[in-house]
PDB file of C-alpha atoms in Angstrom:
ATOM      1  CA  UNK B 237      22.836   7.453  19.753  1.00 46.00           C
ATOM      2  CA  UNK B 238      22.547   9.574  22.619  1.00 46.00           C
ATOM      3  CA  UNK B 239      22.063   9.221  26.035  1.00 48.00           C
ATOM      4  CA  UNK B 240      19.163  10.823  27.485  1.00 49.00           C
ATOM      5  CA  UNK B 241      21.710  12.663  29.652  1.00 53.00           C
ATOM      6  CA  UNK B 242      22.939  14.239  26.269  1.00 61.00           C
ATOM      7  CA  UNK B 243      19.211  15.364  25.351  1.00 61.00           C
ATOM      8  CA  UNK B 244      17.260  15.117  22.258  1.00 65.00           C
ATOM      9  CA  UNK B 245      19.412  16.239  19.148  1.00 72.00           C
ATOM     10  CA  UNK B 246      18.715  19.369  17.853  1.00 75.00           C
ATOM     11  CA  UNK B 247      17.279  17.980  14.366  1.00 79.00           C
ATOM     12  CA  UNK B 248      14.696  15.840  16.867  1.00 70.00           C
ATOM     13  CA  UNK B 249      13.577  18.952  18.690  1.00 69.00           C
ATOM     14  CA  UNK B 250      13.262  20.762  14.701  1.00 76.00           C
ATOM     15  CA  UNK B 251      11.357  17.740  13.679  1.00 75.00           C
ATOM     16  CA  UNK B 252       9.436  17.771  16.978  1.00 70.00           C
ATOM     17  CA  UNK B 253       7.957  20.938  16.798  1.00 69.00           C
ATOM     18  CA  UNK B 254       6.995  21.227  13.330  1.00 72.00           C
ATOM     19  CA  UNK B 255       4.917  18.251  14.194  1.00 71.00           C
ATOM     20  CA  UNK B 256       3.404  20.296  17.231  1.00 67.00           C
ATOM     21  CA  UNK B 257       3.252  23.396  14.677  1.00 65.00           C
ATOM     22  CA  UNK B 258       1.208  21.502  12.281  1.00 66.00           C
ATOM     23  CA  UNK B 259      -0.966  19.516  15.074  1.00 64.00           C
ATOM     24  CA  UNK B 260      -1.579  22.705  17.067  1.00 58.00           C
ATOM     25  CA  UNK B 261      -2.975  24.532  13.658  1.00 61.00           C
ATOM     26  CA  UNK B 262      -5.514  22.092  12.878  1.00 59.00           C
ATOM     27  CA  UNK B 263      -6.923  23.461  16.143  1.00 54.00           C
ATOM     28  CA  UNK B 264      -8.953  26.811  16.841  1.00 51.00           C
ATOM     29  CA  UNK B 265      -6.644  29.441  18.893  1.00 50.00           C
ATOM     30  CA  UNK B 266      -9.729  30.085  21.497  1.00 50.00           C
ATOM     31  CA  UNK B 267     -13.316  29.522  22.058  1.00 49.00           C
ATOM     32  CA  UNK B 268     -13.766  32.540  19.624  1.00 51.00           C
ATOM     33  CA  UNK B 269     -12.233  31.018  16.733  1.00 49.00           C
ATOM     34  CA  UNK B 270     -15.377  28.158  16.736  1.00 49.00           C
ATOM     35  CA  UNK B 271     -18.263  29.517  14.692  1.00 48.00           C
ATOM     36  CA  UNK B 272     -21.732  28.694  15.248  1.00 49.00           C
ATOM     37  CA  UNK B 273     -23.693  26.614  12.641  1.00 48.00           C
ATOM     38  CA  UNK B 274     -25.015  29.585  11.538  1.00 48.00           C
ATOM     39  CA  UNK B 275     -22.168  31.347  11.113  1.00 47.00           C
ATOM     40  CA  UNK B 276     -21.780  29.685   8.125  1.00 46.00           C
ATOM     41  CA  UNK B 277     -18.179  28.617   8.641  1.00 44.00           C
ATOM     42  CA  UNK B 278     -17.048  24.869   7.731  1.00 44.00           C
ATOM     43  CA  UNK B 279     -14.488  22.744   9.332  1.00 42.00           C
ATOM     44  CA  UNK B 280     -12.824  22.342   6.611  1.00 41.00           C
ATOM     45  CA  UNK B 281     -11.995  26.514   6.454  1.00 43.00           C
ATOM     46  CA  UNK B 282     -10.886  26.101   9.957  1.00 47.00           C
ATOM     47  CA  UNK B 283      -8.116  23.712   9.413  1.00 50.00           C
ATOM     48  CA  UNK B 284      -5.257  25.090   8.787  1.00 56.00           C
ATOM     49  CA  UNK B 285      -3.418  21.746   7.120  1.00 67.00           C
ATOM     50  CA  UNK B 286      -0.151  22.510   4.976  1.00 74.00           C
ATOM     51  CA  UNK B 287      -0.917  21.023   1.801  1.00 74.00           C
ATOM     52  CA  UNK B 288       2.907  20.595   0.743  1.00 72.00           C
ATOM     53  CA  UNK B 289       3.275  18.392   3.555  1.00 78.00           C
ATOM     54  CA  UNK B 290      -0.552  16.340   3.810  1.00 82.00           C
ATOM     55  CA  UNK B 291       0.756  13.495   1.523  1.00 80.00           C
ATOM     56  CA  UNK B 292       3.960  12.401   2.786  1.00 79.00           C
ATOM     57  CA  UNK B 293       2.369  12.930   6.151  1.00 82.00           C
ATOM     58  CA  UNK B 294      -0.612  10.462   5.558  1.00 86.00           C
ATOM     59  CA  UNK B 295       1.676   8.261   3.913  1.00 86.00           C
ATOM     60  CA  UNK B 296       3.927   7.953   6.823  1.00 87.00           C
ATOM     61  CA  UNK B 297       1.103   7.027   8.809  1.00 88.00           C
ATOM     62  CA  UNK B 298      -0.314   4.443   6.639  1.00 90.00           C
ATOM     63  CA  UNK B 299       3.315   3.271   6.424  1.00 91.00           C
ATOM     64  CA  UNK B 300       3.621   3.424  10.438  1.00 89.00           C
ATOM     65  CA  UNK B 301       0.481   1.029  10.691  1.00 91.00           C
ATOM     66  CA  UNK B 302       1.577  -1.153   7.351  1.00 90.00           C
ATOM     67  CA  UNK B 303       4.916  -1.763   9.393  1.00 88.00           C
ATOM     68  CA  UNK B 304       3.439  -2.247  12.486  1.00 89.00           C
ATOM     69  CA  UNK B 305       1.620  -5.238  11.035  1.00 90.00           C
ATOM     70  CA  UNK B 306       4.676  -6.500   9.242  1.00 87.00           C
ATOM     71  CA  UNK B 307       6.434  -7.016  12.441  1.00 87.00           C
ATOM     72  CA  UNK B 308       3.529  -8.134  14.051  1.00 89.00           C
ATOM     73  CA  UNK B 309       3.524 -11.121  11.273  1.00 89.00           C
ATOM     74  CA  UNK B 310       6.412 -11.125  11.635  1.00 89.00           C
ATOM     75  CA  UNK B 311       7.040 -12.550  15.338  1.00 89.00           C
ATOM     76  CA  UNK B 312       4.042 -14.370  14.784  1.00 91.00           C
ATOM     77  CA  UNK B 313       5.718 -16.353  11.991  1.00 89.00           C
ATOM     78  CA  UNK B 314       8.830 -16.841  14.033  1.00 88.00           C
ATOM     79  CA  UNK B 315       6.716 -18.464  16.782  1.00 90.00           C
ATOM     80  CA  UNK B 316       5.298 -20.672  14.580  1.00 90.00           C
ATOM     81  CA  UNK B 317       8.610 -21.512  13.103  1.00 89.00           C
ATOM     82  CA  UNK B 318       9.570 -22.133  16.895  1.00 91.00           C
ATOM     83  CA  UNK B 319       6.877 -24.815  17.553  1.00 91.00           C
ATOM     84  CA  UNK B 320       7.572 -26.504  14.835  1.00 90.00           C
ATOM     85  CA  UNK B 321       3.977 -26.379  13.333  1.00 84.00           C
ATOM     86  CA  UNK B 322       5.587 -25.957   9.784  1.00 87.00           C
ATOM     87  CA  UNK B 323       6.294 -27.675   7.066  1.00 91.00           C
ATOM     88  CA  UNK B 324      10.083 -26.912   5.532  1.00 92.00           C
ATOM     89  CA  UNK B 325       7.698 -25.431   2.160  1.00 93.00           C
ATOM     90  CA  UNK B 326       5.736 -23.521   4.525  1.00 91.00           C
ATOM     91  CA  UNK B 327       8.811 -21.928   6.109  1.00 90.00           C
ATOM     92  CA  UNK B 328      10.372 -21.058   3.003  1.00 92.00           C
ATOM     93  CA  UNK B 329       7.135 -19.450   1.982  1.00 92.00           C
ATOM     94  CA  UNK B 330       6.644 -17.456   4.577  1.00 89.00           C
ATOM     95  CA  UNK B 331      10.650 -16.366   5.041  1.00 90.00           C
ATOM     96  CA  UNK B 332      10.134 -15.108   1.319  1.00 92.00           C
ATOM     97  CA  UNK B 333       6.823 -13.318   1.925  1.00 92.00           C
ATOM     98  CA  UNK B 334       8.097 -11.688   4.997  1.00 90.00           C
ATOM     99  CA  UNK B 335      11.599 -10.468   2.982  1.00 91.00           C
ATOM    100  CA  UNK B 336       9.595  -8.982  -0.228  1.00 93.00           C
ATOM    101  CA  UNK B 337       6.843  -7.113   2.153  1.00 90.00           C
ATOM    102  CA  UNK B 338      10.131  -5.491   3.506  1.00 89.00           C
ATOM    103  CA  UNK B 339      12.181  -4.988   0.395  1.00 92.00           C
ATOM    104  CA  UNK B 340       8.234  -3.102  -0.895  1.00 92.00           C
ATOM    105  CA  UNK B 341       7.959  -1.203   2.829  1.00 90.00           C
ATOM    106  CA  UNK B 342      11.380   0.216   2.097  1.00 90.00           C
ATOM    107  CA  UNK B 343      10.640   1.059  -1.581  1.00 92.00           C
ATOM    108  CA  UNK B 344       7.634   2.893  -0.405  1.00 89.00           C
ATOM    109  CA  UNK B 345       9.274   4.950   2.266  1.00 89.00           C
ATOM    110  CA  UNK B 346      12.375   5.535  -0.682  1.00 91.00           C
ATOM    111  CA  UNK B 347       9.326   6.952  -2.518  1.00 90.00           C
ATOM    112  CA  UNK B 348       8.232   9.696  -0.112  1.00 86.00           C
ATOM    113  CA  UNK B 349      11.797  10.323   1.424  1.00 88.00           C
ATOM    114  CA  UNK B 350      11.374   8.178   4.741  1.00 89.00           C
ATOM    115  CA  UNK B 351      13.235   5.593   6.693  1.00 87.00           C
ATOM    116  CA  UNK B 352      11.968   2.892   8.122  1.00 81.00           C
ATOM    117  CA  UNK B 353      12.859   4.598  11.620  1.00 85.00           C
ATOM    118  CA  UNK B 354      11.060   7.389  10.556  1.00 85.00           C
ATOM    119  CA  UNK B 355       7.697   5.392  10.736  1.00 85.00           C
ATOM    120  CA  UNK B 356       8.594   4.507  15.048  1.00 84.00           C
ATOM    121  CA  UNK B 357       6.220   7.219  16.065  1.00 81.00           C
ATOM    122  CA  UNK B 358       7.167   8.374  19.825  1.00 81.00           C
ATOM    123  CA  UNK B 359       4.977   8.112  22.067  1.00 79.00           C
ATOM    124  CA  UNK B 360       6.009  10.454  24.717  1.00 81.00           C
ATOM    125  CA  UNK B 361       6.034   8.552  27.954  1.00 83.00           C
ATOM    126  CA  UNK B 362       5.029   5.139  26.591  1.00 82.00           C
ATOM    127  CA  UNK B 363       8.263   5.162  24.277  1.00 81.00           C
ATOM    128  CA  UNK B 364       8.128   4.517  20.907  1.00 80.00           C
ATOM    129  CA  UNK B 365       5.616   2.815  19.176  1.00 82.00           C
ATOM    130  CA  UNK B 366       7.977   0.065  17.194  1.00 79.00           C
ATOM    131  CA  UNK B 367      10.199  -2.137  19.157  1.00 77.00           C
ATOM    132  CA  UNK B 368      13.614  -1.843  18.166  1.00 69.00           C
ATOM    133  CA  UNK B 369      14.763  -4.205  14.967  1.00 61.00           C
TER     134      UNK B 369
END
């Protein structure tokens, strides 16, 4: 890891603005580029998507909100392993449900050629969006 005295590592700041690239073009370049309705002109001939690129991207968003949840469960079933409110069954249950959503989250992301770390979205000032494992 890096300190933030260090800076972002140059594959971040790669990875980073290819994001921006691809945001930025599904936006007109000026108040020009918008076409009136009778123009004739769509929104969808206005976006400017990269079709090599659209699947794994949706994926890893699906994937960032499936994981999300998973650890969201996932505390959730530790607290009620915490309280006691239980059985041993129950526990067992839910320690195996938990383990097989992960082992199929990280055969997913094998799938479309992400890491789980890759789905902790950053969030500029706010961080990242998944706590750390």
């Amino acid at each position: 890891m890096t300190s933030p005295a260090d800076g972002p590592s140059p594959d971040r700041l790669r990875e980073v603005a290819q994001a921006a690239h691809r945001a930025f073009s599904l936006l007109p370049a000026s108040p020009d580029d918008m076409a009136s309705p009778s123009a004739g002109r769509s929104a969808a001939r206005r976006l400017h998507a990269d079709p090599d690129t659209v699947e794994r991207d949706l994926v890893k968003l699906v994937l960032t909100i499936v994981e999300l949840l998973r650890q969201l469960m996932e505390r959730q079933a530790l607290h009620r392993v915490d309280e006691g409110n239980l059985t041993e069954d129950q526990e067992e249950r839910l320690g195996l449900t938990l383990m097989l959503l992960h082992d199929r989250m990280t055969e997913l992301c094998d799938r479309y050629g992400l890491t789980l770390e890759d789905l902790n979205l950053d969030l500029g000032p706010l961080g990242t969006l998944l706590p750390p494992p």
